[in-house]
Structure formats: C-alpha cells, structure tokens
GROMACS .gro file of C-alpha atoms in nm:
model
  452
    1UNK     CA    1   0.348   1.079   0.610
    2UNK     CA    2   0.263   1.419   0.833
    3UNK     CA    3  -0.053   1.534   0.953
    4UNK     CA    4  -0.105   1.785   0.660
    5UNK     CA    5  -0.012   1.477   0.416
    6UNK     CA    6  -0.327   1.280   0.541
    7UNK     CA    7  -0.146   1.034   0.273
    8UNK     CA    8  -0.231  -0.249  -0.047
    9UNK     CA    9  -1.136  -1.685  -0.135
   10UNK     CA   10  -1.472  -1.838  -0.168
   11UNK     CA   11  -1.482  -2.129  -0.381
   12UNK     CA   12  -1.791  -2.035  -0.547
   13UNK     CA   13  -1.746  -1.659  -0.732
   14UNK     CA   14  -1.908  -1.364  -0.581
   15UNK     CA   15  -2.056  -1.245  -0.907
   16UNK     CA   16  -2.292  -1.493  -0.964
   17UNK     CA   17  -2.273  -1.815  -1.158
   18UNK     CA   18  -2.288  -1.663  -1.479
   19UNK     CA   19  -1.966  -1.500  -1.443
   20UNK     CA   20  -1.665  -1.587  -1.631
   21UNK     CA   21  -1.405  -1.808  -1.465
   22UNK     CA   22  -1.105  -1.667  -1.341
   23UNK     CA   23  -0.807  -1.675  -1.542
   24UNK     CA   24  -0.539  -1.920  -1.496
   25UNK     CA   25  -0.277  -1.837  -1.273
   26UNK     CA   26   0.062  -1.838  -1.362
   27UNK     CA   27   0.345  -2.051  -1.281
   28UNK     CA   28   0.541  -1.900  -0.997
   29UNK     CA   29   0.850  -1.954  -1.134
   30UNK     CA   30   0.880  -1.942  -1.565
   31UNK     CA   31   1.250  -1.814  -1.651
   32UNK     CA   32   1.305  -1.471  -1.787
   33UNK     CA   33   0.943  -1.376  -1.796
   34UNK     CA   34   0.872  -1.478  -1.462
   35UNK     CA   35   0.600  -1.303  -1.234
   36UNK     CA   36   0.926  -1.162  -1.062
   37UNK     CA   37   1.070  -0.993  -1.349
   38UNK     CA   38   0.686  -0.840  -1.399
   39UNK     CA   39   0.647  -0.741  -1.047
   40UNK     CA   40   0.977  -0.554  -1.012
   41UNK     CA   41   0.842  -0.352  -1.370
   42UNK     CA   42   0.497  -0.309  -1.192
   43UNK     CA   43   0.693  -0.174  -0.854
   44UNK     CA   44   0.900   0.076  -1.079
   45UNK     CA   45   0.547   0.215  -1.134
   46UNK     CA   46   0.466   0.204  -0.770
   47UNK     CA   47   0.771   0.374  -0.684
   48UNK     CA   48   0.665   0.689  -0.862
   49UNK     CA   49   0.334   0.684  -0.739
   50UNK     CA   50   0.462   0.702  -0.374
   51UNK     CA   51   0.736   0.914  -0.432
   52UNK     CA   52   0.442   1.181  -0.555
   53UNK     CA   53   0.226   1.083  -0.251
   54UNK     CA   54   0.531   1.169  -0.008
   55UNK     CA   55   0.691   1.439  -0.141
   56UNK     CA   56   0.427   1.672  -0.133
   57UNK     CA   57   0.458   1.708   0.240
   58UNK     CA   58   0.836   1.794   0.217
   59UNK     CA   59   0.780   2.107  -0.047
   60UNK     CA   60   0.443   2.246   0.116
   61UNK     CA   61   0.643   2.530   0.241
   62UNK     CA   62   0.764   2.622  -0.130
   63UNK     CA   63   0.391   2.543  -0.273
   64UNK     CA   64   0.266   2.808  -0.010
   65UNK     CA   65   0.491   3.087  -0.087
   66UNK     CA   66   0.451   3.044  -0.469
   67UNK     CA   67   0.050   3.031  -0.463
   68UNK     CA   68   0.035   3.275  -0.166
   69UNK     CA   69  -0.192   3.036   0.045
   70UNK     CA   70  -0.115   2.956   0.438
   71UNK     CA   71   0.081   2.640   0.505
   72UNK     CA   72  -0.272   2.482   0.583
   73UNK     CA   73  -0.440   2.549   0.291
   74UNK     CA   74  -0.128   2.417   0.072
   75UNK     CA   75  -0.163   2.091   0.297
   76UNK     CA   76  -0.517   2.046   0.155
   77UNK     CA   77  -0.366   1.950  -0.190
   78UNK     CA   78  -0.255   1.617   0.004
   79UNK     CA   79  -0.608   1.634   0.167
   80UNK     CA   80  -0.779   1.662  -0.178
   81UNK     CA   81  -0.580   1.425  -0.342
   82UNK     CA   82  -0.585   1.143  -0.040
   83UNK     CA   83  -0.999   1.229  -0.064
   84UNK     CA   84  -1.017   1.202  -0.438
   85UNK     CA   85  -0.760   0.870  -0.428
   86UNK     CA   86  -1.039   0.692  -0.177
   87UNK     CA   87  -1.347   0.775  -0.362
   88UNK     CA   88  -1.201   0.702  -0.758
   89UNK     CA   89  -0.979   0.405  -0.682
   90UNK     CA   90  -1.300   0.159  -0.647
   91UNK     CA   91  -1.495   0.333  -0.933
   92UNK     CA   92  -1.203   0.368  -1.200
   93UNK     CA   93  -1.155  -0.019  -1.125
   94UNK     CA   94  -1.448  -0.104  -1.169
   95UNK     CA   95  -1.548   0.089  -1.488
   96UNK     CA   96  -1.224  -0.047  -1.675
   97UNK     CA   97  -1.253  -0.392  -1.507
   98UNK     CA   98  -1.338  -0.532  -1.899
   99UNK     CA   99  -1.008  -0.341  -2.035
  100UNK     CA  100  -0.659  -0.546  -2.023
  101UNK     CA  101  -0.440  -0.519  -1.739
  102UNK     CA  102  -0.153  -0.356  -1.977
  103UNK     CA  103  -0.374  -0.088  -2.143
  104UNK     CA  104  -0.532  -0.020  -1.759
  105UNK     CA  105  -0.220   0.079  -1.620
  106UNK     CA  106  -0.066   0.248  -1.904
  107UNK     CA  107  -0.346   0.472  -1.894
  108UNK     CA  108  -0.318   0.506  -1.545
  109UNK     CA  109   0.049   0.642  -1.537
  110UNK     CA  110  -0.053   0.855  -1.861
  111UNK     CA  111  -0.308   1.028  -1.643
  112UNK     CA  112  -0.104   1.072  -1.336
  113UNK     CA  113   0.147   1.240  -1.543
  114UNK     CA  114  -0.081   1.489  -1.682
  115UNK     CA  115  -0.211   1.578  -1.343
  116UNK     CA  116   0.159   1.606  -1.200
  117UNK     CA  117   0.250   1.846  -1.525
  118UNK     CA  118  -0.076   2.071  -1.455
  119UNK     CA  119   0.059   2.076  -1.085
  120UNK     CA  120   0.371   2.165  -1.223
  121UNK     CA  121   0.167   2.444  -1.436
  122UNK     CA  122  -0.056   2.580  -1.194
  123UNK     CA  123  -0.077   2.949  -1.206
  124UNK     CA  124  -0.323   2.941  -0.910
  125UNK     CA  125  -0.420   2.757  -0.586
  126UNK     CA  126  -0.768   2.645  -0.723
  127UNK     CA  127  -0.570   2.514  -1.034
  128UNK     CA  128  -0.338   2.312  -0.831
  129UNK     CA  129  -0.619   2.181  -0.611
  130UNK     CA  130  -0.785   2.054  -0.956
  131UNK     CA  131  -0.417   1.932  -1.100
  132UNK     CA  132  -0.422   1.697  -0.797
  133UNK     CA  133  -0.748   1.522  -0.831
  134UNK     CA  134  -0.622   1.438  -1.202
  135UNK     CA  135  -0.302   1.280  -1.014
  136UNK     CA  136  -0.479   1.117  -0.760
  137UNK     CA  137  -0.744   0.971  -1.042
  138UNK     CA  138  -0.398   0.818  -1.230
  139UNK     CA  139  -0.251   0.710  -0.887
  140UNK     CA  140  -0.594   0.519  -0.787
  141UNK     CA  141  -0.628   0.348  -1.106
  142UNK     CA  142  -0.248   0.239  -1.130
  143UNK     CA  143  -0.128   0.124  -0.744
  144UNK     CA  144  -0.440  -0.144  -0.687
  145UNK     CA  145  -0.426  -0.295  -1.049
  146UNK     CA  146  -0.039  -0.322  -1.036
  147UNK     CA  147  -0.102  -0.547  -0.712
  148UNK     CA  148  -0.391  -0.711  -0.890
  149UNK     CA  149  -0.201  -0.760  -1.202
  150UNK     CA  150   0.104  -0.915  -1.021
  151UNK     CA  151  -0.062  -1.177  -0.787
  152UNK     CA  152  -0.305  -1.296  -1.128
  153UNK     CA  153   0.072  -1.362  -1.286
  154UNK     CA  154   0.205  -1.523  -1.031
  155UNK     CA  155  -0.078  -1.751  -0.909
  156UNK     CA  156  -0.237  -1.831  -0.597
  157UNK     CA  157   0.056  -2.012  -0.435
  158UNK     CA  158   0.272  -1.709  -0.450
  159UNK     CA  159   0.017  -1.404  -0.446
  160UNK     CA  160   0.126  -1.308  -0.128
  161UNK     CA  161   0.525  -1.285  -0.222
  162UNK     CA  162   0.356  -1.069  -0.543
  163UNK     CA  163   0.153  -0.811  -0.374
  164UNK     CA  164   0.490  -0.728  -0.123
  165UNK     CA  165   0.692  -0.715  -0.460
  166UNK     CA  166   0.487  -0.446  -0.581
  167UNK     CA  167   0.451  -0.271  -0.258
  168UNK     CA  168   0.833  -0.263  -0.220
  169UNK     CA  169   0.804   0.068  -0.474
  170UNK     CA  170   0.591   0.195  -0.196
  171UNK     CA  171   0.852   0.160   0.087
  172UNK     CA  172   1.153   0.238  -0.155
  173UNK     CA  173   0.945   0.588  -0.222
  174UNK     CA  174   0.958   0.640   0.134
  175UNK     CA  175   1.323   0.620   0.181
  176UNK     CA  176   1.471   0.728  -0.178
  177UNK     CA  177   1.178   0.908  -0.390
  178UNK     CA  178   1.080   1.165  -0.098
  179UNK     CA  179   1.409   1.244   0.010
  180UNK     CA  180   1.543   1.269  -0.357
  181UNK     CA  181   1.231   1.507  -0.455
  182UNK     CA  182   1.236   1.705  -0.132
  183UNK     CA  183   1.602   1.748  -0.221
  184UNK     CA  184   1.534   1.880  -0.555
  185UNK     CA  185   1.243   2.137  -0.424
  186UNK     CA  186   1.494   2.301  -0.188
  187UNK     CA  187   1.736   2.323  -0.461
  188UNK     CA  188   1.547   2.431  -0.807
  189UNK     CA  189   1.151   2.482  -0.605
  190UNK     CA  190   0.867   2.274  -0.624
  191UNK     CA  191   0.758   2.307  -0.972
  192UNK     CA  192   1.089   2.156  -1.081
  193UNK     CA  193   0.990   1.873  -0.826
  194UNK     CA  194   0.636   1.798  -1.000
  195UNK     CA  195   0.808   1.793  -1.321
  196UNK     CA  196   1.056   1.548  -1.195
  197UNK     CA  197   0.724   1.283  -1.081
  198UNK     CA  198   0.569   1.366  -1.421
  199UNK     CA  199   0.879   1.223  -1.609
  200UNK     CA  200   0.935   0.954  -1.374
  201UNK     CA  201   0.645   0.751  -1.453
  202UNK     CA  202   0.671   0.833  -1.873
  203UNK     CA  203   0.990   0.650  -1.850
  204UNK     CA  204   0.766   0.340  -1.674
  205UNK     CA  205   0.545   0.334  -1.959
  206UNK     CA  206   0.757   0.165  -2.236
  207UNK     CA  207   0.861  -0.113  -1.996
  208UNK     CA  208   0.494  -0.178  -1.953
  209UNK     CA  209   0.440  -0.165  -2.342
  210UNK     CA  210   0.726  -0.375  -2.412
  211UNK     CA  211   0.710  -0.681  -2.162
  212UNK     CA  212   0.380  -0.691  -2.003
  213UNK     CA  213   0.154  -0.934  -2.116
  214UNK     CA  214  -0.173  -0.851  -2.230
  215UNK     CA  215  -0.350  -0.996  -1.977
  216UNK     CA  216  -0.733  -0.973  -1.873
  217UNK     CA  217  -0.936  -1.069  -1.545
  218UNK     CA  218  -1.262  -1.249  -1.556
  219UNK     CA  219  -1.490  -0.974  -1.552
  220UNK     CA  220  -1.874  -0.980  -1.506
  221UNK     CA  221  -2.052  -0.718  -1.727
  222UNK     CA  222  -2.209  -0.440  -1.587
  223UNK     CA  223  -2.080  -0.208  -1.324
  224UNK     CA  224  -2.326  -0.303  -1.098
  225UNK     CA  225  -2.203  -0.651  -1.048
  226UNK     CA  226  -1.861  -0.519  -1.098
  227UNK     CA  227  -1.913  -0.325  -0.772
  228UNK     CA  228  -2.066  -0.647  -0.604
  229UNK     CA  229  -1.790  -0.704  -0.332
  230UNK     CA  230  -1.955  -0.412  -0.148
  231UNK     CA  231  -2.255  -0.596  -0.113
  232UNK     CA  232  -2.005  -0.903   0.035
  233UNK     CA  233  -2.013  -0.935   0.394
  234UNK     CA  234  -1.704  -1.090   0.407
  235UNK     CA  235  -1.516  -0.825   0.205
  236UNK     CA  236  -1.703  -0.557   0.453
  237UNK     CA  237  -1.552  -0.726   0.762
  238UNK     CA  238  -1.240  -0.716   0.594
  239UNK     CA  239  -1.241  -0.344   0.480
  240UNK     CA  240  -1.358  -0.258   0.857
  241UNK     CA  241  -1.019  -0.476   0.967
  242UNK     CA  242  -0.800  -0.241   0.752
  243UNK     CA  243  -0.948   0.078   0.867
  244UNK     CA  244  -0.906   0.001   1.232
  245UNK     CA  245  -0.567  -0.152   1.180
  246UNK     CA  246  -0.439   0.138   0.981
  247UNK     CA  247  -0.581   0.411   1.225
  248UNK     CA  248  -0.367   0.228   1.507
  249UNK     CA  249  -0.072   0.233   1.264
  250UNK     CA  250  -0.086   0.569   1.122
  251UNK     CA  251  -0.111   0.779   1.480
  252UNK     CA  252   0.233   0.746   1.629
  253UNK     CA  253   0.360   0.790   1.239
  254UNK     CA  254   0.162   1.099   1.168
  255UNK     CA  255   0.282   1.224   1.492
  256UNK     CA  256   0.593   1.114   1.509
  257UNK     CA  257   0.834   1.398   1.597
  258UNK     CA  258   0.566   1.491   1.890
  259UNK     CA  259   0.580   1.128   2.039
  260UNK     CA  260   0.932   1.132   1.980
  261UNK     CA  261   0.987   1.491   2.106
  262UNK     CA  262   1.213   1.452   2.411
  263UNK     CA  263   1.496   1.294   2.172
  264UNK     CA  264   1.422   1.539   1.891
  265UNK     CA  265   1.495   1.856   2.071
  266UNK     CA  266   1.289   2.157   1.928
  267UNK     CA  267   1.181   1.956   1.677
  268UNK     CA  268   0.966   1.782   1.915
  269UNK     CA  269   0.717   2.087   1.927
  270UNK     CA  270   0.592   1.972   1.559
  271UNK     CA  271   0.263   1.775   1.523
  272UNK     CA  272   0.356   1.579   1.149
  273UNK     CA  273   0.613   1.310   1.066
  274UNK     CA  274   0.750   1.514   0.772
  275UNK     CA  275   0.820   1.851   1.035
  276UNK     CA  276   1.193   1.863   1.031
  277UNK     CA  277   1.534   1.709   0.938
  278UNK     CA  278   1.794   1.598   1.180
  279UNK     CA  279   1.692   1.322   1.373
  280UNK     CA  280   1.350   1.305   1.251
  281UNK     CA  281   1.466   1.227   0.900
  282UNK     CA  282   1.675   0.952   1.079
  283UNK     CA  283   1.399   0.802   1.256
  284UNK     CA  284   1.175   0.819   0.926
  285UNK     CA  285   1.464   0.678   0.738
  286UNK     CA  286   1.446   0.357   0.988
  287UNK     CA  287   1.132   0.328   0.963
  288UNK     CA  288   1.116   0.343   0.588
  289UNK     CA  289   1.418   0.070   0.563
  290UNK     CA  290   1.286  -0.180   0.792
  291UNK     CA  291   0.915  -0.165   0.669
  292UNK     CA  292   1.072  -0.262   0.329
  293UNK     CA  293   1.233  -0.560   0.482
  294UNK     CA  294   0.892  -0.646   0.717
  295UNK     CA  295   0.710  -0.654   0.348
  296UNK     CA  296   0.883  -0.839   0.192
  297UNK     CA  297   0.889  -1.095   0.496
  298UNK     CA  298   0.546  -1.086   0.517
  299UNK     CA  299   0.468  -1.195   0.164
  300UNK     CA  300   0.660  -1.497   0.235
  301UNK     CA  301   0.471  -1.546   0.523
  302UNK     CA  302   0.133  -1.487   0.402
  303UNK     CA  303   0.219  -1.779   0.104
  304UNK     CA  304   0.326  -1.982   0.390
  305UNK     CA  305   0.091  -1.977   0.675
  306UNK     CA  306  -0.198  -1.782   0.545
  307UNK     CA  307  -0.263  -1.376   0.567
  308UNK     CA  308  -0.519  -1.434   0.867
  309UNK     CA  309  -0.282  -1.540   1.071
  310UNK     CA  310   0.008  -1.275   0.958
  311UNK     CA  311  -0.228  -0.989   1.033
  312UNK     CA  312  -0.321  -1.140   1.356
  313UNK     CA  313   0.026  -1.180   1.478
  314UNK     CA  314   0.078  -0.835   1.370
  315UNK     CA  315  -0.178  -0.633   1.507
  316UNK     CA  316  -0.077  -0.827   1.852
  317UNK     CA  317   0.270  -0.753   1.788
  318UNK     CA  318   0.179  -0.341   1.723
  319UNK     CA  319   0.000  -0.360   2.039
  320UNK     CA  320   0.276  -0.456   2.244
  321UNK     CA  321   0.532  -0.210   2.068
  322UNK     CA  322   0.267   0.087   2.101
  323UNK     CA  323   0.244  -0.022   2.491
  324UNK     CA  324   0.643   0.004   2.510
  325UNK     CA  325   0.656   0.327   2.298
  326UNK     CA  326   0.651   0.576   2.591
  327UNK     CA  327   0.953   0.386   2.763
  328UNK     CA  328   1.155   0.496   2.437
  329UNK     CA  329   1.115   0.857   2.366
  330UNK     CA  330   1.367   1.009   2.587
  331UNK     CA  331   1.700   0.803   2.494
  332UNK     CA  332   1.770   0.828   2.116
  333UNK     CA  333   1.903   0.452   2.037
  334UNK     CA  334   1.591   0.299   2.220
  335UNK     CA  335   1.388   0.557   2.011
  336UNK     CA  336   1.556   0.405   1.690
  337UNK     CA  337   1.470   0.005   1.787
  338UNK     CA  338   1.097   0.128   1.881
  339UNK     CA  339   1.088   0.318   1.516
  340UNK     CA  340   1.260   0.029   1.346
  341UNK     CA  341   1.066  -0.259   1.505
  342UNK     CA  342   0.727  -0.104   1.471
  343UNK     CA  343   0.849  -0.023   1.085
  344UNK     CA  344   0.862  -0.388   1.011
  345UNK     CA  345   0.575  -0.476   1.208
  346UNK     CA  346   0.335  -0.182   1.036
  347UNK     CA  347   0.444  -0.293   0.669
  348UNK     CA  348   0.373  -0.671   0.771
  349UNK     CA  349  -0.020  -0.587   0.743
  350UNK     CA  350  -0.014  -0.397   0.397
  351UNK     CA  351   0.036  -0.717   0.206
  352UNK     CA  352  -0.172  -0.985   0.429
  353UNK     CA  353  -0.503  -0.742   0.405
  354UNK     CA  354  -0.456  -0.716   0.037
  355UNK     CA  355  -0.430  -1.088  -0.006
  356UNK     CA  356  -0.705  -1.155   0.234
  357UNK     CA  357  -0.946  -0.920  -0.002
  358UNK     CA  358  -0.836  -1.028  -0.334
  359UNK     CA  359  -0.871  -1.421  -0.253
  360UNK     CA  360  -1.235  -1.300  -0.095
  361UNK     CA  361  -1.339  -1.149  -0.473
  362UNK     CA  362  -1.155  -1.370  -0.696
  363UNK     CA  363  -1.365  -1.267  -0.987
  364UNK     CA  364  -1.307  -0.877  -0.956
  365UNK     CA  365  -0.992  -0.892  -0.750
  366UNK     CA  366  -0.856  -0.518  -0.903
  367UNK     CA  367  -1.197  -0.383  -0.757
  368UNK     CA  368  -1.147  -0.540  -0.403
  369UNK     CA  369  -0.810  -0.453  -0.433
  370UNK     CA  370  -0.886  -0.067  -0.461
  371UNK     CA  371  -1.122  -0.093  -0.204
  372UNK     CA  372  -0.899  -0.182   0.055
  373UNK     CA  373  -0.694   0.116  -0.076
  374UNK     CA  374  -0.963   0.317  -0.045
  375UNK     CA  375  -0.991   0.177   0.320
  376UNK     CA  376  -0.632   0.253   0.400
  377UNK     CA  377  -0.661   0.624   0.282
  378UNK     CA  378  -0.946   0.667   0.495
  379UNK     CA  379  -0.781   0.533   0.776
  380UNK     CA  380  -0.469   0.760   0.731
  381UNK     CA  381  -0.714   1.080   0.717
  382UNK     CA  382  -0.911   0.928   1.022
  383UNK     CA  383  -0.581   0.872   1.195
  384UNK     CA  384  -0.490   1.259   1.179
  385UNK     CA  385  -0.792   1.364   1.299
  386UNK     CA  386  -0.829   1.115   1.601
  387UNK     CA  387  -0.448   1.184   1.678
  388UNK     CA  388  -0.500   1.554   1.688
  389UNK     CA  389  -0.772   1.454   1.950
  390UNK     CA  390  -0.573   1.246   2.146
  391UNK     CA  391  -0.280   1.439   2.143
  392UNK     CA  392  -0.475   1.765   2.324
  393UNK     CA  393  -0.656   1.523   2.532
  394UNK     CA  394  -0.398   1.247   2.643
  395UNK     CA  395  -0.077   1.431   2.532
  396UNK     CA  396   0.199   1.306   2.311
  397UNK     CA  397   0.368   1.040   2.592
  398UNK     CA  398   0.041   0.840   2.597
  399UNK     CA  399  -0.075   0.891   2.260
  400UNK     CA  400   0.083   0.536   2.142
  401UNK     CA  401  -0.157   0.362   2.395
  402UNK     CA  402  -0.432   0.537   2.162
  403UNK     CA  403  -0.284   0.330   1.864
  404UNK     CA  404  -0.244   0.014   2.076
  405UNK     CA  405  -0.606   0.008   2.120
  406UNK     CA  406  -0.680   0.042   1.779
  407UNK     CA  407  -0.429  -0.238   1.685
  408UNK     CA  408  -0.541  -0.432   1.977
  409UNK     CA  409  -0.918  -0.419   1.829
  410UNK     CA  410  -0.782  -0.508   1.474
  411UNK     CA  411  -0.639  -0.840   1.633
  412UNK     CA  412  -0.974  -0.900   1.783
  413UNK     CA  413  -1.167  -0.849   1.500
  414UNK     CA  414  -0.990  -1.088   1.281
  415UNK     CA  415  -0.947  -1.352   1.550
  416UNK     CA  416  -1.318  -1.383   1.626
  417UNK     CA  417  -1.414  -1.389   1.255
  418UNK     CA  418  -1.289  -1.554   0.931
  419UNK     CA  419  -1.498  -1.429   0.627
  420UNK     CA  420  -1.673  -1.754   0.443
  421UNK     CA  421  -1.462  -1.956   0.246
  422UNK     CA  422  -1.133  -1.719   0.344
  423UNK     CA  423  -0.982  -2.071   0.537
  424UNK     CA  424  -1.040  -2.319   0.232
  425UNK     CA  425  -0.914  -2.077  -0.044
  426UNK     CA  426  -0.587  -2.004   0.192
  427UNK     CA  427  -0.579  -2.401   0.209
  428UNK     CA  428  -0.565  -2.474  -0.135
  429UNK     CA  429  -0.306  -2.189  -0.216
  430UNK     CA  430  -0.077  -2.359   0.073
  431UNK     CA  431  -0.122  -2.659  -0.125
  432UNK     CA  432  -0.027  -2.512  -0.446
  433UNK     CA  433   0.235  -2.371  -0.314
  434UNK     CA  434   0.381  -2.719  -0.161
  435UNK     CA  435   0.339  -2.915  -0.529
  436UNK     CA  436   0.488  -2.599  -0.648
  437UNK     CA  437   0.822  -2.632  -0.447
  438UNK     CA  438   0.794  -3.006  -0.471
  439UNK     CA  439   0.817  -2.994  -0.840
  440UNK     CA  440   1.115  -2.715  -0.835
  441UNK     CA  441   1.335  -2.990  -0.580
  442UNK     CA  442   1.262  -3.254  -0.806
  443UNK     CA  443   1.361  -3.064  -1.099
  444UNK     CA  444   1.660  -2.981  -0.911
  445UNK     CA  445   1.752  -3.339  -0.820
  446UNK     CA  446   1.717  -3.470  -1.218
  447UNK     CA  447   1.937  -3.163  -1.351
  448UNK     CA  448   2.209  -3.257  -1.058
  449UNK     CA  449   2.216  -3.635  -1.167
  450UNK     CA  450   2.222  -3.557  -1.517
  451UNK     CA  451   2.526  -3.353  -1.467
  452UNK     CA  452   2.657  -3.641  -1.261
   0.00000   0.00000   0.00000
C-alpha cells in the first residue's frame, strides 16, 4: 500500500453474568457443509473488499485527471476510506450484533456495492469522497464479521485456521485483484474499475444467501454493553500491540520503492509501494505470494501453539529481518529474498492477533475483531506519517531500522504481559484440538478396519 493509500478468552464473559452464553462451537470437520467451505465463501467477499482497497492506488492518476484535482487530493479518497473504516468498524459491529451473521454480511456487501457504484458515477470530487465513505461502511461491516463468523463456525480448536482462510481473500486481492483492477483501469478508465468492484460483491451475495447458516452470536442487550470490550484492559493492551507491530510492518511496505531504490533504478525516487511498475511490481507480487503462505501457516501455528507465541516469534523475526534489509537493497536477488521473508512473517501477525482479540471478548467477537481492524488502519496511517519523517531524517537506507524499533517494542509488549485469562482459554482450545485430532484418527482406524 502506498503512502497515498494509507490502507485481522478469559473463562468468565466480559459482558457480565447476565450475558447470554456463547454459541456452541461448530465441529471442526462436518463434511460438505464444513467450516472450510463457508470460510472459502467468506474469503471471496474479503477478496472483493481487499481488491477495492488496494486498487485505488493504481488508478489515482486517472481519477485525478478526470475529477480535475491534483494527485495528492485524489489520494485523499483512500485516506477518507481508511478513516471511515477505522471509525465505523466497531460502531457498526456493535449496532448489528443482534442480527444474524448472514443478514449482516449480505447487507454489508450491498452497502459496499452501492458505495462503489456511487464512486463510479461521481460527477465531481466531493461526491467521490462521500461515496468512498459509503463503500468504507460496507467494507468495515463485512471484513471483521466475516472473520468472526468463520471462527464461530470452526470452533475454538480451529479458530486460527478459520481466521487465516478468510484473511487469504485479502492477500489474494494484493496478488490478483489489485493488478487486474489496475490493468482494467489503464485500458478502459478508472470508472470501469469501480464498476468491476461493484459487480464482484453482488456475485458473492447469492452464495452467502444460499449456503451460509443463519447463525447468531450470544449478544448482550444495549449498545453500551456491546462496546464493553473498549473498557477491558486486556483488550486495550492487545490493541496497543496491534498498532505498534503494524506500524513497524507498514513503514517499509509503504515506502518500498524508496527502501529498495538502488535496485529499482529510476523508480527508487518514488516514496510509495504502488509508485511504479517493473521491478517494483515484482517485489509487490513476491510480498503478496509469500504473505498468503505465511498467513495460512500462521493460522495452523496459532491453533497448535497459541496465538501469543506466534505473534512474539513473528515480531522478533521481523526485527531481525528489518535490521538486515539495508544489506539487501543494492542487489536484486537479495532484495527479492528480503521481501519474500518479510512478506511471509508480516502476514503471520494478522491472524494470531485476530485470534487473541476474539478470545478476550467471547461474547462480542465481532466488535472485538472490528476494533482490531480499526487498530490496523490506525497503524497504516501512522506508518505513512512516521515513515515520511524517517525518510527525511534518517534516510531510506535506515528506514527499516525505524520499523525494527516498532516490531521490537511489540515483541517486548507481548512478552512482558499476558492479558488475564488468555492462557487458560488457549489451553482449552489446544485441548479441544487434541481431542478432535484423536477422534479423527479413531474414525480413520475404524474405517480401515471395516474395509479390511
């Protein structure tokens, strides 16, 4: 994401003793209607949302020319989207917490499509800004609820894998959706790109309506009680970790073409990740591909070893990687390796942090995951500003060291404090996974014996 695009369980419930019990966890494997199928459908929606978020940076010149504004002003379309997403995400999640998840997700995609259609039809700059707020409302309502729904269907033992599956839609958007939308915009104009991201969510709606179970989460009454996670110290502490670690992750990403300027030639004068083609596009593709793999592996690791350990390991690994990046910026193979490893590890943070925040608020998971998404968007905005300051003060070569300071701080915060109840909840989820694995092995042995 370029700078102009500054674009994842304590035993007692947090909502009080009168809160209804959490929904019974779905089995990890249940045949054709398993959580994996539903998670894949939900991931299709996050692919659409991610494509819209990433593709705007690629069509900004066309938007600026058509709306008769400067490139900086056109970039504010993405800034407005990010701010609206961050502000609206927890509020909309709380307001719709009593709805069935299917209704929430379908409504979210409909609002998202409406916002994109309004953007495509915008006669001028103010109308385009307003349309991006509507699109952001739909995206903010969909993405966190899709993750929370997948986790509820999968159950505690497979929660990490469910989050990872849904997040794959976002990483796939970086690899496939954004380049495709940018190519369409280059050939047929930016408004055609916006029509493309208007039609795509409407293709997902019938799948959700036909196949997604009509599930409800145990939700306390009243907006104030639904926003109770904001008053929980464990939740707030985890959100601080999210902000700190993602500031570190996005500083070198947003200024990718500056950090790797020596191997990008004339492109290196740019300051954004989306600022050119050729070698820059290759670096972004490598980042997205390895990030997708890292996200999926992180989901399994979070289920097996606990999400806190995965976040701690990833933050420490990023600190080392960013510390070594200055040694790789003048040789393309070394740069490709550094980007590949950083992409893998960077996307290993998203799913475990979602896992942690959802576990800390079992009675308000959609709200908690929405708060985490808002924290990520806040981090993206901060990374753009802090990275710009770092670029002017310490220079592009040392900019990754600034990022390393943030990831090291996130590792320390994760290591020195564990929110109350997180360990017990993780232990129970791990025990559930062991029982599920044993039951699956017993069924396999029985099937083999029956066949023999």
